[in-house]
CSV table of C-alpha atoms in Angstrom, one decimal:
chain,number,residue,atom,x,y,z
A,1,UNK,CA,32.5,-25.6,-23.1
A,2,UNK,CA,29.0,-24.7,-24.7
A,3,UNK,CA,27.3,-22.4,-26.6
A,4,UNK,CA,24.2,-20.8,-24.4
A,5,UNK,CA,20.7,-21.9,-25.6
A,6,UNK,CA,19.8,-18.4,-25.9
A,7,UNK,CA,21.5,-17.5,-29.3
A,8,UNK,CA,24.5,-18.4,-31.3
A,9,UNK,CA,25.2,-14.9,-31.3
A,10,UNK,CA,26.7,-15.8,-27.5
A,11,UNK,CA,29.0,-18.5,-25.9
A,12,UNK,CA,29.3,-18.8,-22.0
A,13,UNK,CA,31.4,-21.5,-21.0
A,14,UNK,CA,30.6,-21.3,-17.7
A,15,UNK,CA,26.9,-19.9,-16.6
A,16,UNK,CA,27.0,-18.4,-13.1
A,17,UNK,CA,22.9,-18.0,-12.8
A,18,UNK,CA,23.7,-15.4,-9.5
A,19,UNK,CA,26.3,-13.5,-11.2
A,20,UNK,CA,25.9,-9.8,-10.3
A,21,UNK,CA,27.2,-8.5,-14.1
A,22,UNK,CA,27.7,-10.2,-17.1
A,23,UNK,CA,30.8,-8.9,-19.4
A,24,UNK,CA,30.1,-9.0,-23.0
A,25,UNK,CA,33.4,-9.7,-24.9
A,26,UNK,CA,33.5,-8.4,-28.9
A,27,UNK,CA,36.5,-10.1,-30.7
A,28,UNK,CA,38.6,-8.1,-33.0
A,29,UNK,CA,38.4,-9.2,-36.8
A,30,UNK,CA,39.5,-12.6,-37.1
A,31,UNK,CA,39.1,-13.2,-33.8
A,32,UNK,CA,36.4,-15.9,-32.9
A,33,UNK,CA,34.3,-16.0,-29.5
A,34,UNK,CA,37.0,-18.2,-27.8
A,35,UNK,CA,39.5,-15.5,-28.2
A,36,UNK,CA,38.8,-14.3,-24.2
A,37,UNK,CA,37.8,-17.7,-22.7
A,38,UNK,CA,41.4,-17.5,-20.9
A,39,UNK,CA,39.4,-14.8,-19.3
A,40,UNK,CA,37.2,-17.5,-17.3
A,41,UNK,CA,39.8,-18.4,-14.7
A,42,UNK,CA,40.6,-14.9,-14.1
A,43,UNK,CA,37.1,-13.0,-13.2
A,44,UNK,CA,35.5,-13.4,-9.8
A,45,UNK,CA,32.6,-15.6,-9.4
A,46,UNK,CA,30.3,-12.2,-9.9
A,47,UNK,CA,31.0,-11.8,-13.6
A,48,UNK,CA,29.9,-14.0,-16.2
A,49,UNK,CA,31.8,-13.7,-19.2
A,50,UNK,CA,29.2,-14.0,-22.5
A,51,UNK,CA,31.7,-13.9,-25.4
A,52,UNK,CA,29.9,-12.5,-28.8
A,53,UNK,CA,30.3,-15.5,-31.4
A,54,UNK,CA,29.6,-13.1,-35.1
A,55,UNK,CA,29.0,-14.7,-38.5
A,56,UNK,CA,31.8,-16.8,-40.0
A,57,UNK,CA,33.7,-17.2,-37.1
A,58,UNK,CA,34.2,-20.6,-34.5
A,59,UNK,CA,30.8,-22.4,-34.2
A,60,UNK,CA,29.3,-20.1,-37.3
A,61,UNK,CA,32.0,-20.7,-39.6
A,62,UNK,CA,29.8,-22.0,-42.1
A,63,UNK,CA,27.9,-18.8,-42.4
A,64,UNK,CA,29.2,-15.3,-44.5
A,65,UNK,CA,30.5,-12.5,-42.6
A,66,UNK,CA,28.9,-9.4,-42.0
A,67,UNK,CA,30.1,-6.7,-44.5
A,68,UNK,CA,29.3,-4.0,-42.4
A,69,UNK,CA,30.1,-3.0,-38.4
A,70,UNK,CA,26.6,-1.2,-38.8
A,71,UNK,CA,25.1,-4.4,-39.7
A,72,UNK,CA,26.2,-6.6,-37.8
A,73,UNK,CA,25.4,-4.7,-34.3
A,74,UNK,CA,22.1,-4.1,-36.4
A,75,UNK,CA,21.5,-7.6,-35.8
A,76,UNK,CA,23.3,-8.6,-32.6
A,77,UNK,CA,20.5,-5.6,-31.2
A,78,UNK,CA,17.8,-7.8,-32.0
A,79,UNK,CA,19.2,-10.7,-30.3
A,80,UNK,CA,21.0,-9.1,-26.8
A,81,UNK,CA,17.3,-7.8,-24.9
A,82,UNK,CA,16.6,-11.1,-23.0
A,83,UNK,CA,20.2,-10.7,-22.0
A,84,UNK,CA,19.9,-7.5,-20.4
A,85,UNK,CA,18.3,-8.8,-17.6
A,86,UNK,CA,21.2,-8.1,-15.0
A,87,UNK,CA,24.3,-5.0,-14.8
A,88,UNK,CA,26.3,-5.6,-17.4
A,89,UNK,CA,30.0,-4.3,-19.0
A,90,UNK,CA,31.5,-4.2,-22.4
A,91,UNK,CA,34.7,-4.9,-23.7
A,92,UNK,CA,36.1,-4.8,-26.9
A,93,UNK,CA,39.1,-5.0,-29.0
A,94,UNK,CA,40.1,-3.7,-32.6
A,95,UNK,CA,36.8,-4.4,-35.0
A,96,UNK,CA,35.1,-5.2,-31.4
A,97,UNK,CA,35.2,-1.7,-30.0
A,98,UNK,CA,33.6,-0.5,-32.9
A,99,UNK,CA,31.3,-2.8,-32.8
A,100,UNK,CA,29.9,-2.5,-29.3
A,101,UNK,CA,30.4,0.8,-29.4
A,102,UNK,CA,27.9,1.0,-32.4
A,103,UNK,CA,25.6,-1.5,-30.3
A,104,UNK,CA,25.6,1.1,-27.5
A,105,UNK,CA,24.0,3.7,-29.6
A,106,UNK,CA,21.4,1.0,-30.9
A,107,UNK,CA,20.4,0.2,-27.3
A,108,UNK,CA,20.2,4.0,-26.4
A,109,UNK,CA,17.7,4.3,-29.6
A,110,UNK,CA,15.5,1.5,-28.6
A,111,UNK,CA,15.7,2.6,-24.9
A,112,UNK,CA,17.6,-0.2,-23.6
A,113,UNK,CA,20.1,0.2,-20.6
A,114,UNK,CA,23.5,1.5,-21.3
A,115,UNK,CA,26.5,-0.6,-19.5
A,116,UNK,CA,27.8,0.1,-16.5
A,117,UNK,CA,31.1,0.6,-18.3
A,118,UNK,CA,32.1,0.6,-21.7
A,119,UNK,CA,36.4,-0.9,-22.5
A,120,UNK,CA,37.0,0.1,-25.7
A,121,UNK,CA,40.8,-1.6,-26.7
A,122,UNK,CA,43.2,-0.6,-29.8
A,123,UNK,CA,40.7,1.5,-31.8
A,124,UNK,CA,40.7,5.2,-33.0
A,125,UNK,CA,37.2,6.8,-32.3
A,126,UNK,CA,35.4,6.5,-35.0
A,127,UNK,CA,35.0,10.2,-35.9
A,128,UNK,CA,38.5,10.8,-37.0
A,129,UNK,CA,40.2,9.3,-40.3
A,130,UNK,CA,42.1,6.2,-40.2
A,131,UNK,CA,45.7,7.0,-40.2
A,132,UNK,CA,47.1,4.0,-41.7
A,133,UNK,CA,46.7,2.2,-45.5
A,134,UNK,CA,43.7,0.2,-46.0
A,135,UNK,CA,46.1,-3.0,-46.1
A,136,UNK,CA,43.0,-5.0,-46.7
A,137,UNK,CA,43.0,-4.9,-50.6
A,138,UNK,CA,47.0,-5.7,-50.8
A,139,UNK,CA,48.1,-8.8,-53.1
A,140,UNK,CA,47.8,-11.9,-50.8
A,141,UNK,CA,51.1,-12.4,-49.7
A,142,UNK,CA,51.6,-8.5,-48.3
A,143,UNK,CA,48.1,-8.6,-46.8
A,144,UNK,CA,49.6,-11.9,-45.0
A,145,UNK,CA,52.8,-10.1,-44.2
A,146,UNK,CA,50.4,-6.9,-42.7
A,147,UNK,CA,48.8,-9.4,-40.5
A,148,UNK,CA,52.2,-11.2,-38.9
A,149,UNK,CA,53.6,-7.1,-38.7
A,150,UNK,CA,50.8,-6.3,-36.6
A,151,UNK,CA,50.2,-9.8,-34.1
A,152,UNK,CA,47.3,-11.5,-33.1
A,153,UNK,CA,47.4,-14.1,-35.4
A,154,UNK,CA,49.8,-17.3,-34.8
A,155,UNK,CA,52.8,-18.3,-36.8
A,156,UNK,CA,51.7,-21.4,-37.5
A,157,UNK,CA,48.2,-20.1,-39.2
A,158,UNK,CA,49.8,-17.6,-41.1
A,159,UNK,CA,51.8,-19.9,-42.7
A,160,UNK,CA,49.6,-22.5,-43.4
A,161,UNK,CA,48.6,-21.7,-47.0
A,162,UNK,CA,45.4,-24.5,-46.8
A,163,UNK,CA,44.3,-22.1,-44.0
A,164,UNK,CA,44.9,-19.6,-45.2
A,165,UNK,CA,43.0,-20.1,-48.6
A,166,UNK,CA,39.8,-20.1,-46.1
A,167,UNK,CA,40.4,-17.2,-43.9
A,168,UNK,CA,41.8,-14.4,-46.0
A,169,UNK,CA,38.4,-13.4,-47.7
A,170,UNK,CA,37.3,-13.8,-44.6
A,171,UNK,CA,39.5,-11.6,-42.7
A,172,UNK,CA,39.8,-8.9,-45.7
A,173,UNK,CA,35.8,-8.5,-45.4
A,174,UNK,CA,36.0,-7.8,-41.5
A,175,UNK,CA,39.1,-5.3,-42.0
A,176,UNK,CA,37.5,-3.7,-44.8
A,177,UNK,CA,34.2,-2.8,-42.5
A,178,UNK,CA,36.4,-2.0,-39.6
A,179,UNK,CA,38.1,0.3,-41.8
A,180,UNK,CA,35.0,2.0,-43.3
A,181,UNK,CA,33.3,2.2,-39.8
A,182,UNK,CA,32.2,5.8,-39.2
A,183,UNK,CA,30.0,7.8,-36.3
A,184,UNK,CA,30.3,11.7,-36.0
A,185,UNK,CA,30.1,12.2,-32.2
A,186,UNK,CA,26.2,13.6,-32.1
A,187,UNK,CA,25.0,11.7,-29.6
A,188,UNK,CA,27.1,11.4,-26.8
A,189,UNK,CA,26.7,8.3,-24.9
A,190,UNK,CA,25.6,8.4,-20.9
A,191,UNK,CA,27.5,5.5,-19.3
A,192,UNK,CA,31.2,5.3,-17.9
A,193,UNK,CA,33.9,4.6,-20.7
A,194,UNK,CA,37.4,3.6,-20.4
A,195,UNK,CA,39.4,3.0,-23.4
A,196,UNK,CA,42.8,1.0,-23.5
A,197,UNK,CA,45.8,1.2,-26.2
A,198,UNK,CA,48.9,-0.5,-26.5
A,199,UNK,CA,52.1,1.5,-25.6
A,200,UNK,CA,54.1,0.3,-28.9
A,201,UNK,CA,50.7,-0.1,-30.8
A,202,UNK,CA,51.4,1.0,-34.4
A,203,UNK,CA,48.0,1.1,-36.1
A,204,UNK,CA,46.5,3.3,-33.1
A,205,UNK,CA,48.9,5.8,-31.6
A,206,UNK,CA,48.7,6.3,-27.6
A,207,UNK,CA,48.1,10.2,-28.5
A,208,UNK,CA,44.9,9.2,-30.2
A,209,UNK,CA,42.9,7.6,-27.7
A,210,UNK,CA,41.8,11.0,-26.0
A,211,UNK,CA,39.1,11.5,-29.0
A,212,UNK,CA,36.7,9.2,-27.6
A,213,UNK,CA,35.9,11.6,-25.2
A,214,UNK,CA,34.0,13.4,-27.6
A,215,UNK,CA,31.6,10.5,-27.5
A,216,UNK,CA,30.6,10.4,-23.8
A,217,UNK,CA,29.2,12.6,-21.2
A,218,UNK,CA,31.3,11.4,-18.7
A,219,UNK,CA,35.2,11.6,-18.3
A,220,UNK,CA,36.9,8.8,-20.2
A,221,UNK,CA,39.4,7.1,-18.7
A,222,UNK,CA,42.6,5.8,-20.8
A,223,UNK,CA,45.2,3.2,-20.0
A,224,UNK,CA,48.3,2.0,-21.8
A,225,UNK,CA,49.3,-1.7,-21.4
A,226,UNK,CA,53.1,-3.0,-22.8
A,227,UNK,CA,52.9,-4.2,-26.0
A,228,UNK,CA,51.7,-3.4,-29.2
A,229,UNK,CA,47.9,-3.7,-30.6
A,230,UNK,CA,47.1,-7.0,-29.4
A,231,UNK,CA,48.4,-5.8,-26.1
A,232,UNK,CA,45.9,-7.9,-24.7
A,233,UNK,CA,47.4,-11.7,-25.0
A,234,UNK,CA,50.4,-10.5,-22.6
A,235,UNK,CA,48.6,-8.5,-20.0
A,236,UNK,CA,45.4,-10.7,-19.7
A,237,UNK,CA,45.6,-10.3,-15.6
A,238,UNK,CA,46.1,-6.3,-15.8
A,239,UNK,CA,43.2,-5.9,-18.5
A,240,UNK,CA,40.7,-8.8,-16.4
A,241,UNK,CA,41.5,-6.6,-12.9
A,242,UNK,CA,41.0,-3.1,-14.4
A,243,UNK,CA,37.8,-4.2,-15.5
A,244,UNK,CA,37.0,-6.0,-12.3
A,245,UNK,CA,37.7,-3.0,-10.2
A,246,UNK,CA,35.3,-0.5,-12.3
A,247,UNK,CA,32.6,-2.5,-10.7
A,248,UNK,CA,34.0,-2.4,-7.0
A,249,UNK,CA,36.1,-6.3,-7.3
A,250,UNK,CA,38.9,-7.8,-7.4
A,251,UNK,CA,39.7,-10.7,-9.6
């Protein structure tokens, strides 16, 4: 595994120089750049999977997180151009849809191609109020509780108090701008959209996921997957093929 030359903003395990598309992958808070390299043995040799490595996370541990969704595509639009250079898809999950979703309206200011095809996973659209308590400020131990309620993070982390010292700040500050991200839908975005939701996903109900539509031009697909909002670690091979098949393959 490697981190590509380009930036530290991206990590491609696996460089396919004749890749027809690249897939961009935006981690949900918490989540590092190595959260979808499972994803490698699933796509076809015509994706290349660039996973987007943010601020104090994995190989940029060292630095502060971003306090902001705003700011942090802010700076990831300074950094994607050179990668631009081929089709490309987004996918994101949580904090990530908001924050490629945010990116997209970045590139569409400074007259950059749209994706083909934009996955937004386990998010509300960011127009309408966030339903559930902004769990982020709770006392330590029932902001750690919140975290095992809802998944994603392992047993064994969450219950490793050294670790945990580290990552809560951490994790409160990218909850706390996930929660505060907001875009009235005034410019509506020209490229294909599909947005994704867990079935038994408590923090964003299936019923909610039609509001994106107020974002886009075109029709938005939506998809539930079994499971809850990291829906995601159990379905890897129906989430990889769905977003295989929006370009014409087949994983």
């Amino acid at each position: 595994m490697r981190r590509t030359h380009r930036s530290k903003w991206f990590l491609i395990s696996r460089p396919k120089p004749l890749a027809r598309y690249r897939l961009f992958c935006f981690p949900y808070a918490g989540g590092s750049a190595a959260a979808f390299l499972p994803w490698e043995d699933l796509l076809p040799p015509q994706i290349e999977l660039v996973t987007i490595q943010a601020p104090g996370r994995g190989s940029r541990l060292d630095e502060s997180p971003l306090t902001s969704v705003v700011d942090l595509a802010g700076q990831l639009v300074g950094a994607i151009p050179p990668m631009l250079d081929r089709p490309y898809l987004t996918y994101g999950h949580s904090m990530g849809s908001a924050v490629s979703f945010e990116l997209l309206h970045l590139l569409k200011a400074h007259g950059l191609p749209l994706p083909r095809r934009y996955f937004g996973a386990a998010t509300q659209a960011p127009h309408i109020p966030r339903r559930i308590a902004p769990f982020y400020d709770y006392p330590r131990e029932q902001f750690i509780a919140e975290l095992k309620r809802f998944g994603g993070t392992p047993d064994a982390i969450l219950e490793n108090t050294e670790l945990m010292e580290m990552l809560v700040p951490m994790l409160r500050t990218e909850f706390r701008a996930a929660y505060a991200y907001h875009r009235d839908p005034v410019v509506k975005l020209e490229c294909a959209a599909s947005i994704f939701g867990g079935a038994r996903d408590e923090m964003v109900l299936p019923e909610e996921l039609p509001a994106w539509q107020e974002h886009f031009l075109e029709q938005v697909d939506s998809r539930l997957f079994e499971g809850s909002h990291f829906f995601l670690e159990d379905n890897k091979e129906e989430v990889v093929s769905a977003v295989c098949e929006s370009v014409g393959l087949s994983r």
